[in-house]
mmCIF file of C-alpha atoms in Angstrom:
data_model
loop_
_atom_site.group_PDB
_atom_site.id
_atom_site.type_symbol
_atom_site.label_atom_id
_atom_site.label_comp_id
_atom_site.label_asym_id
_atom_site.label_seq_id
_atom_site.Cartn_x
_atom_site.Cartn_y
_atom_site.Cartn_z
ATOM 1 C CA UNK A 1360 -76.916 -254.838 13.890
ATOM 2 C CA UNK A 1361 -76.932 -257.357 11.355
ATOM 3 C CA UNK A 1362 -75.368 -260.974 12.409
ATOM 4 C CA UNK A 1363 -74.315 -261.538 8.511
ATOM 5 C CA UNK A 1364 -71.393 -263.805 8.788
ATOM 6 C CA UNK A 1365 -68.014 -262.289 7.273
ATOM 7 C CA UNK A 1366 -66.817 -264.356 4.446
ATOM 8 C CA UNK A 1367 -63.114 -265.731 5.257
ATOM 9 C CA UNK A 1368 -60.962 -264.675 2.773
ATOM 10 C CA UNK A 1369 -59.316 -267.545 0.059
ATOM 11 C CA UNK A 1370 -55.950 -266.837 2.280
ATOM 12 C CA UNK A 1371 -57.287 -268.166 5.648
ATOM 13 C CA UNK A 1372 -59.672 -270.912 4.615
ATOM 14 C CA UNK A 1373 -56.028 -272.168 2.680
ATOM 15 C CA UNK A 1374 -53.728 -272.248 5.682
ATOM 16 C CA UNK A 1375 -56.597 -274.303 7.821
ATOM 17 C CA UNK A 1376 -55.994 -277.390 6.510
ATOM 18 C CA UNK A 1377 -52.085 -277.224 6.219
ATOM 19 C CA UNK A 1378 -51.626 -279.901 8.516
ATOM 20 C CA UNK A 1379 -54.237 -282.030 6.328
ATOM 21 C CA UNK A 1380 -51.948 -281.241 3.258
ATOM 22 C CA UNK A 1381 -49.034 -282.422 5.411
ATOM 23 C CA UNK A 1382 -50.550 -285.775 6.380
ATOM 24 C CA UNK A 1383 -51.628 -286.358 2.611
ATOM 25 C CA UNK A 1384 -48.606 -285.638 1.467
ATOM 26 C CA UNK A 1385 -46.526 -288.362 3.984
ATOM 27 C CA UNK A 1386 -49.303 -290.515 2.917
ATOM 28 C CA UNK A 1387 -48.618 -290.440 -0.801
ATOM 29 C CA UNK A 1388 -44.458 -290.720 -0.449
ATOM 30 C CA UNK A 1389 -45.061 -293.367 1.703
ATOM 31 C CA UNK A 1390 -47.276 -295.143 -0.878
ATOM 32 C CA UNK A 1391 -44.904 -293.793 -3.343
ATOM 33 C CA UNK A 1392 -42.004 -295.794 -1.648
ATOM 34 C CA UNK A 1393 -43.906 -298.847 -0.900
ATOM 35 C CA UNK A 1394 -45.017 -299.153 -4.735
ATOM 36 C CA UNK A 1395 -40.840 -298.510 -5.588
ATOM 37 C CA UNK A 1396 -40.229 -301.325 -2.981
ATOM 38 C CA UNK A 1397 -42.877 -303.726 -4.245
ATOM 39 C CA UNK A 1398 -41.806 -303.212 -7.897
ATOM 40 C CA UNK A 1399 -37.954 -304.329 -7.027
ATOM 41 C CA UNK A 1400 -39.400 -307.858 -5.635
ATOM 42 C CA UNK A 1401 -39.337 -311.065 -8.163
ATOM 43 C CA UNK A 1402 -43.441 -312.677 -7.524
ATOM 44 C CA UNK A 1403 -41.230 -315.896 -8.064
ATOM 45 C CA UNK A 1404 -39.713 -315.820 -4.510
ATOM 46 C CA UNK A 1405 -42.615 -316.031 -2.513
ATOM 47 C CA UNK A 1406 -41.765 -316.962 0.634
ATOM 48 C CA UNK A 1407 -41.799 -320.812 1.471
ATOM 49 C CA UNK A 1408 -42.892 -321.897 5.263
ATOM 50 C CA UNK A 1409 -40.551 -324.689 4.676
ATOM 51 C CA UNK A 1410 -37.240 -322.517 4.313
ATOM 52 C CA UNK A 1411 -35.137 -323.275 7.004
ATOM 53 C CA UNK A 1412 -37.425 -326.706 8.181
ATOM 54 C CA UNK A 1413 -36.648 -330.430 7.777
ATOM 55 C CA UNK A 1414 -37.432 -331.154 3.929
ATOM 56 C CA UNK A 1415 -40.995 -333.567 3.956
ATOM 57 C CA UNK A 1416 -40.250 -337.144 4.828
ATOM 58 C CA UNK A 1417 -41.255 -339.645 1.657
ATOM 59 C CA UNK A 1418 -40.141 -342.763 0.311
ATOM 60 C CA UNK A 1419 -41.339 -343.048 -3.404
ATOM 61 C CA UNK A 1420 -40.489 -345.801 -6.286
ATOM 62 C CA UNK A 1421 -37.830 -344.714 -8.835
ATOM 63 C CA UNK A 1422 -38.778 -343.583 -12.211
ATOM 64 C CA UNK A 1423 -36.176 -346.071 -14.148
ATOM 65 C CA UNK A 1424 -36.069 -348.840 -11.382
ATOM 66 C CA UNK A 1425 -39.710 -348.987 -10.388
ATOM 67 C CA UNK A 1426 -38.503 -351.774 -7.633
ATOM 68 C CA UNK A 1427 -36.137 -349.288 -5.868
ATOM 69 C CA UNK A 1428 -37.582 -346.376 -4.065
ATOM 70 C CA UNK A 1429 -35.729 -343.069 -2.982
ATOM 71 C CA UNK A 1430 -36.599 -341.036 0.701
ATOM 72 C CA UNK A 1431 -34.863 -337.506 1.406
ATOM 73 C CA UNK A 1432 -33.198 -339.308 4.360
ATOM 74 C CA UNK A 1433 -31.324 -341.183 1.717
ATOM 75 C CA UNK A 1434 -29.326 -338.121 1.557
ATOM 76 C CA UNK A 1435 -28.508 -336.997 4.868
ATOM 77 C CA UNK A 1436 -24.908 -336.150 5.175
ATOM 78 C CA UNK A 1437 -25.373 -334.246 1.344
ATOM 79 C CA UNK A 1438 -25.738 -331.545 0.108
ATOM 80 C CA UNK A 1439 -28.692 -331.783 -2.727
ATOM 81 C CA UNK A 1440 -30.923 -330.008 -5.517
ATOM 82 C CA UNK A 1441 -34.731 -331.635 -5.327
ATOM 83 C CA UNK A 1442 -36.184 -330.667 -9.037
ATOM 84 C CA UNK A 1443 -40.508 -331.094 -9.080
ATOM 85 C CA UNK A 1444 -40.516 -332.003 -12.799
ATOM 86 C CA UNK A 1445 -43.144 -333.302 -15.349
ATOM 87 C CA UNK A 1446 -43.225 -334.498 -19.055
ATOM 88 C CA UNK A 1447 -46.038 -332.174 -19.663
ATOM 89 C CA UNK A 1448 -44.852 -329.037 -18.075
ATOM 90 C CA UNK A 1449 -43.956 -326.338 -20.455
ATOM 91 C CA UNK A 1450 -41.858 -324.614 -18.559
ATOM 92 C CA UNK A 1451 -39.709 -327.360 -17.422
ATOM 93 C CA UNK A 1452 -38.898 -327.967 -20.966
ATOM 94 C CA UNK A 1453 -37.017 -324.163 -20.381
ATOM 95 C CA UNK A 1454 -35.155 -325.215 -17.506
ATOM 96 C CA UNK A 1455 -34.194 -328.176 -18.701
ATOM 97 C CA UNK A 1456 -30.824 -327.107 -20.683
ATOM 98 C CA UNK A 1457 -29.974 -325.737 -17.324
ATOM 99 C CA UNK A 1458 -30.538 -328.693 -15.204
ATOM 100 C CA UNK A 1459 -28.098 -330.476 -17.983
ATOM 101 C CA UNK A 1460 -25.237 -328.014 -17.964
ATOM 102 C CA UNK A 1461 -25.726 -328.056 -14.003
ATOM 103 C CA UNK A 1462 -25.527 -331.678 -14.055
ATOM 104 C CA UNK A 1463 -22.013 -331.779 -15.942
ATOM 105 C CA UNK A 1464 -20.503 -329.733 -13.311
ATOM 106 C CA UNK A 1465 -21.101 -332.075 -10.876
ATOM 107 C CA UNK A 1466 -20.959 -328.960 -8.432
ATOM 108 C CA UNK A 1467 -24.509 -330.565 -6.879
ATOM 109 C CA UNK A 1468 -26.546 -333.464 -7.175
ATOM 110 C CA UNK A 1469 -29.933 -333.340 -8.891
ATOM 111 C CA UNK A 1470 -32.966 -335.197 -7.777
ATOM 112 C CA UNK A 1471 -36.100 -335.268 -9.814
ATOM 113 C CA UNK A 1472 -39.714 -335.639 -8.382
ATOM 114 C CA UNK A 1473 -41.624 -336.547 -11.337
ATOM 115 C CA UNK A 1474 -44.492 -335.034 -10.538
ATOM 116 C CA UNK A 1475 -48.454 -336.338 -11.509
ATOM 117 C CA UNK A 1476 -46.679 -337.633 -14.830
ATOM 118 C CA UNK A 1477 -46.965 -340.898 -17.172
ATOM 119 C CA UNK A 1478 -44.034 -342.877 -16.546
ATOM 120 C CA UNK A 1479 -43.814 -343.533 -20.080
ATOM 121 C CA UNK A 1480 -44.161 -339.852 -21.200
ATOM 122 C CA UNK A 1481 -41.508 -339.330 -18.658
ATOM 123 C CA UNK A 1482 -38.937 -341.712 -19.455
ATOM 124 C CA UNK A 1483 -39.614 -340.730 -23.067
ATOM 125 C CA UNK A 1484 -38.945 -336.837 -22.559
ATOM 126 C CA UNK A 1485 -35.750 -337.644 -20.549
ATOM 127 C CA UNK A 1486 -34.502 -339.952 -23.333
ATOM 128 C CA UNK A 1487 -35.332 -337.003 -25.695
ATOM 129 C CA UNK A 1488 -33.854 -334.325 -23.610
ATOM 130 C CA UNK A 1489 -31.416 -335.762 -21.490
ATOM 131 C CA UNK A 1490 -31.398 -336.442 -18.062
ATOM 132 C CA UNK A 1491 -29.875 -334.309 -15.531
ATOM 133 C CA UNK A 1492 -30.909 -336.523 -12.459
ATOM 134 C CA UNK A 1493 -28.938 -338.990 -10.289
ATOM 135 C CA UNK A 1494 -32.520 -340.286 -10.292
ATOM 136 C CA UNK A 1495 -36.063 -339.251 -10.502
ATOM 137 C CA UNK A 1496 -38.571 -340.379 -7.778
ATOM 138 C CA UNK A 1497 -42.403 -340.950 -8.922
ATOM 139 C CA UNK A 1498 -44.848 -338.919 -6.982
ATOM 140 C CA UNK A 1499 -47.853 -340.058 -9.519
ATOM 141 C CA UNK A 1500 -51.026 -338.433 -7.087
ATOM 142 C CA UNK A 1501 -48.853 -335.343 -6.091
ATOM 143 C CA UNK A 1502 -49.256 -335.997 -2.354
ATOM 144 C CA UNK A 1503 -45.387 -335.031 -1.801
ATOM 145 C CA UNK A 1504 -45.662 -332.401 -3.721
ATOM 146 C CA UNK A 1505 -48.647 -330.963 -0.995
ATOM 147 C CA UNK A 1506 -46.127 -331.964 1.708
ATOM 148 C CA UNK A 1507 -43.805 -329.906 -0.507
ATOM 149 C CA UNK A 1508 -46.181 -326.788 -0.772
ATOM 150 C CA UNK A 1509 -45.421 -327.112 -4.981
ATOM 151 C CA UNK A 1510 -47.206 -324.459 -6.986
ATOM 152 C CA UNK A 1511 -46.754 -325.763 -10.341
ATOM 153 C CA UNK A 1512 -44.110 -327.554 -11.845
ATOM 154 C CA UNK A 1513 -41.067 -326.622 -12.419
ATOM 155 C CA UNK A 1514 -40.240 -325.595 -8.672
ATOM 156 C CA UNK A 1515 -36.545 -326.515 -7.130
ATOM 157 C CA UNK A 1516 -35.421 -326.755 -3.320
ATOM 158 C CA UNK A 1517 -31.948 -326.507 -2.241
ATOM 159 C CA UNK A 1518 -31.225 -329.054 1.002
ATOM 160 C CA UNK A 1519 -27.924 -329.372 3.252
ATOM 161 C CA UNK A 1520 -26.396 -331.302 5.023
ATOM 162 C CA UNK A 1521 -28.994 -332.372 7.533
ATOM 163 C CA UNK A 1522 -31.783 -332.554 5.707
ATOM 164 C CA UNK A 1523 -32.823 -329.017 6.019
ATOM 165 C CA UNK A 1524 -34.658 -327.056 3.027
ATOM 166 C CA UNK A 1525 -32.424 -323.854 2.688
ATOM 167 C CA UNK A 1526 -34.024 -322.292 -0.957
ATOM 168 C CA UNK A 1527 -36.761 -322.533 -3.183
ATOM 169 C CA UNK A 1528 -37.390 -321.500 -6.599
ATOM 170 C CA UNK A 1529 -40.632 -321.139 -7.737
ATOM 171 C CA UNK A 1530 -40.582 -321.638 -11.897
ATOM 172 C CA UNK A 1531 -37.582 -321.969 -13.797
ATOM 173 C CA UNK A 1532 -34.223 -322.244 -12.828
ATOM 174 C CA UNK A 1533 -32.691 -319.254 -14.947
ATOM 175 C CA UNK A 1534 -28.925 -319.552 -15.955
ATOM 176 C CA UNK A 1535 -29.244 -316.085 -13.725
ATOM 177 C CA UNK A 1536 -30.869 -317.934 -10.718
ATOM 178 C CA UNK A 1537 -27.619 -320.805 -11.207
ATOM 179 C CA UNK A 1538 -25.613 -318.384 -10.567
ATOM 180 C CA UNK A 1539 -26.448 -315.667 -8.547
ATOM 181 C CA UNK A 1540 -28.158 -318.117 -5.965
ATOM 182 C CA UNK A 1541 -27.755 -321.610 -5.833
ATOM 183 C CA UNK A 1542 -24.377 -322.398 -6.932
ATOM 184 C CA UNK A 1543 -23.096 -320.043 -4.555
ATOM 185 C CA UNK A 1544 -25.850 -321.397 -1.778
ATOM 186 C CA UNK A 1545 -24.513 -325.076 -2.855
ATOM 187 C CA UNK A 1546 -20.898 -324.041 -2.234
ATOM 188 C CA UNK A 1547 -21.287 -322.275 1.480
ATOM 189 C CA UNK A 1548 -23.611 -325.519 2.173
ATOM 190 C CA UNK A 1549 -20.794 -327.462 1.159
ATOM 191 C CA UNK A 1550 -18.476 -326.052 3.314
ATOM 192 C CA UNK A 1551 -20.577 -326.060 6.326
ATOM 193 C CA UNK A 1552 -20.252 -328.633 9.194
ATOM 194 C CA UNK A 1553 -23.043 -330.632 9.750
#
């Protein structure tokens, strides 16, 4: 009696692993999906820890009236835009036609934090640009903008009411991002009672 082993045929050794095929193939949809879901998201709204949280307390000197200062708390009771800015940030320089056709609407005031800047150079690329801000505070060392979590300049926070930061852009505001968020953000903020 010979113990020779009898080879399986191809038709068995496939239907073994069926359940391994199954669990691959829920594995790959599901990082099939999670790739579709991942490509739909903008890596410009990245999640700030401040949404929804008093905006950082500070009380910094005014760009044009160095012997003034300006604090958030200045606004309670207001709905307002903060804009981190600087004279030698590129992209602000593409938000900036925004900012201006923002400002003429009046729809929201516009706050600048000028932000580890010359004064000069910033005065300067206002006068040459325009200037979309009821005023523009001077953080020269960037310590607000730690307290503010900035990334890079240009980034833009939406605060109501009481103080509270309720959106932030990271980069550019977009003639899109005017629209589609903050102008309609601005307007239910409005609205609301404190």
């Amino acid at each position: 009696m010979t113990t020779e082993a009898i080879p399986k045929s191809p038709e068995a050794s496939s239907n073994k692993p069926s359940y391994l095929r199954y669990i691959l193939l829920v594995a790959f949809l599901a990082l099939v999906v999670l790739l579709g879901i991942g490509l739909t998201l903008n890596p410009r709204e990245v999640p700030s820890p401040l949404i929804g949280k008093p905006a950082p307390a500070f009380e910094l000197p005014q760009l044009h009236e160095p012997g003034k200062t300006f604090a958030p708390a200045d606004m309670k009771g207001r709905v307002w835009i903060l804009n981190v800015w600087a004279s030698w940030c590129v992209s602000c320089r593409q938000e900036h036609p925004v900012l201006m056709e923002l400002a003429k609407t009046g729809v929201i005031p516009i706050y600048g934090l000028d932000y580890k800047d010359q004064q000069d150079d910033a005065k300067r690329w206002l006068q040459q640009f325009g200037n979309p801000y009821k005023l523009s505070a001077v953080d020269a060392k960037g310590q607000v903008g730690i307290d503010y979590g900035v990334y890079g300049v240009p980034e833009t926070y939406v605060i109501d009411k009481r103080g509270v930061i309720r959106y932030k852009q990271i980069g550019p505001v977009t003639p899109e991002v005017l629209q589609s968020k903050i102008l309609p953000l601005a307007r239910q903020l409005e609205a609301e009672n404190t």
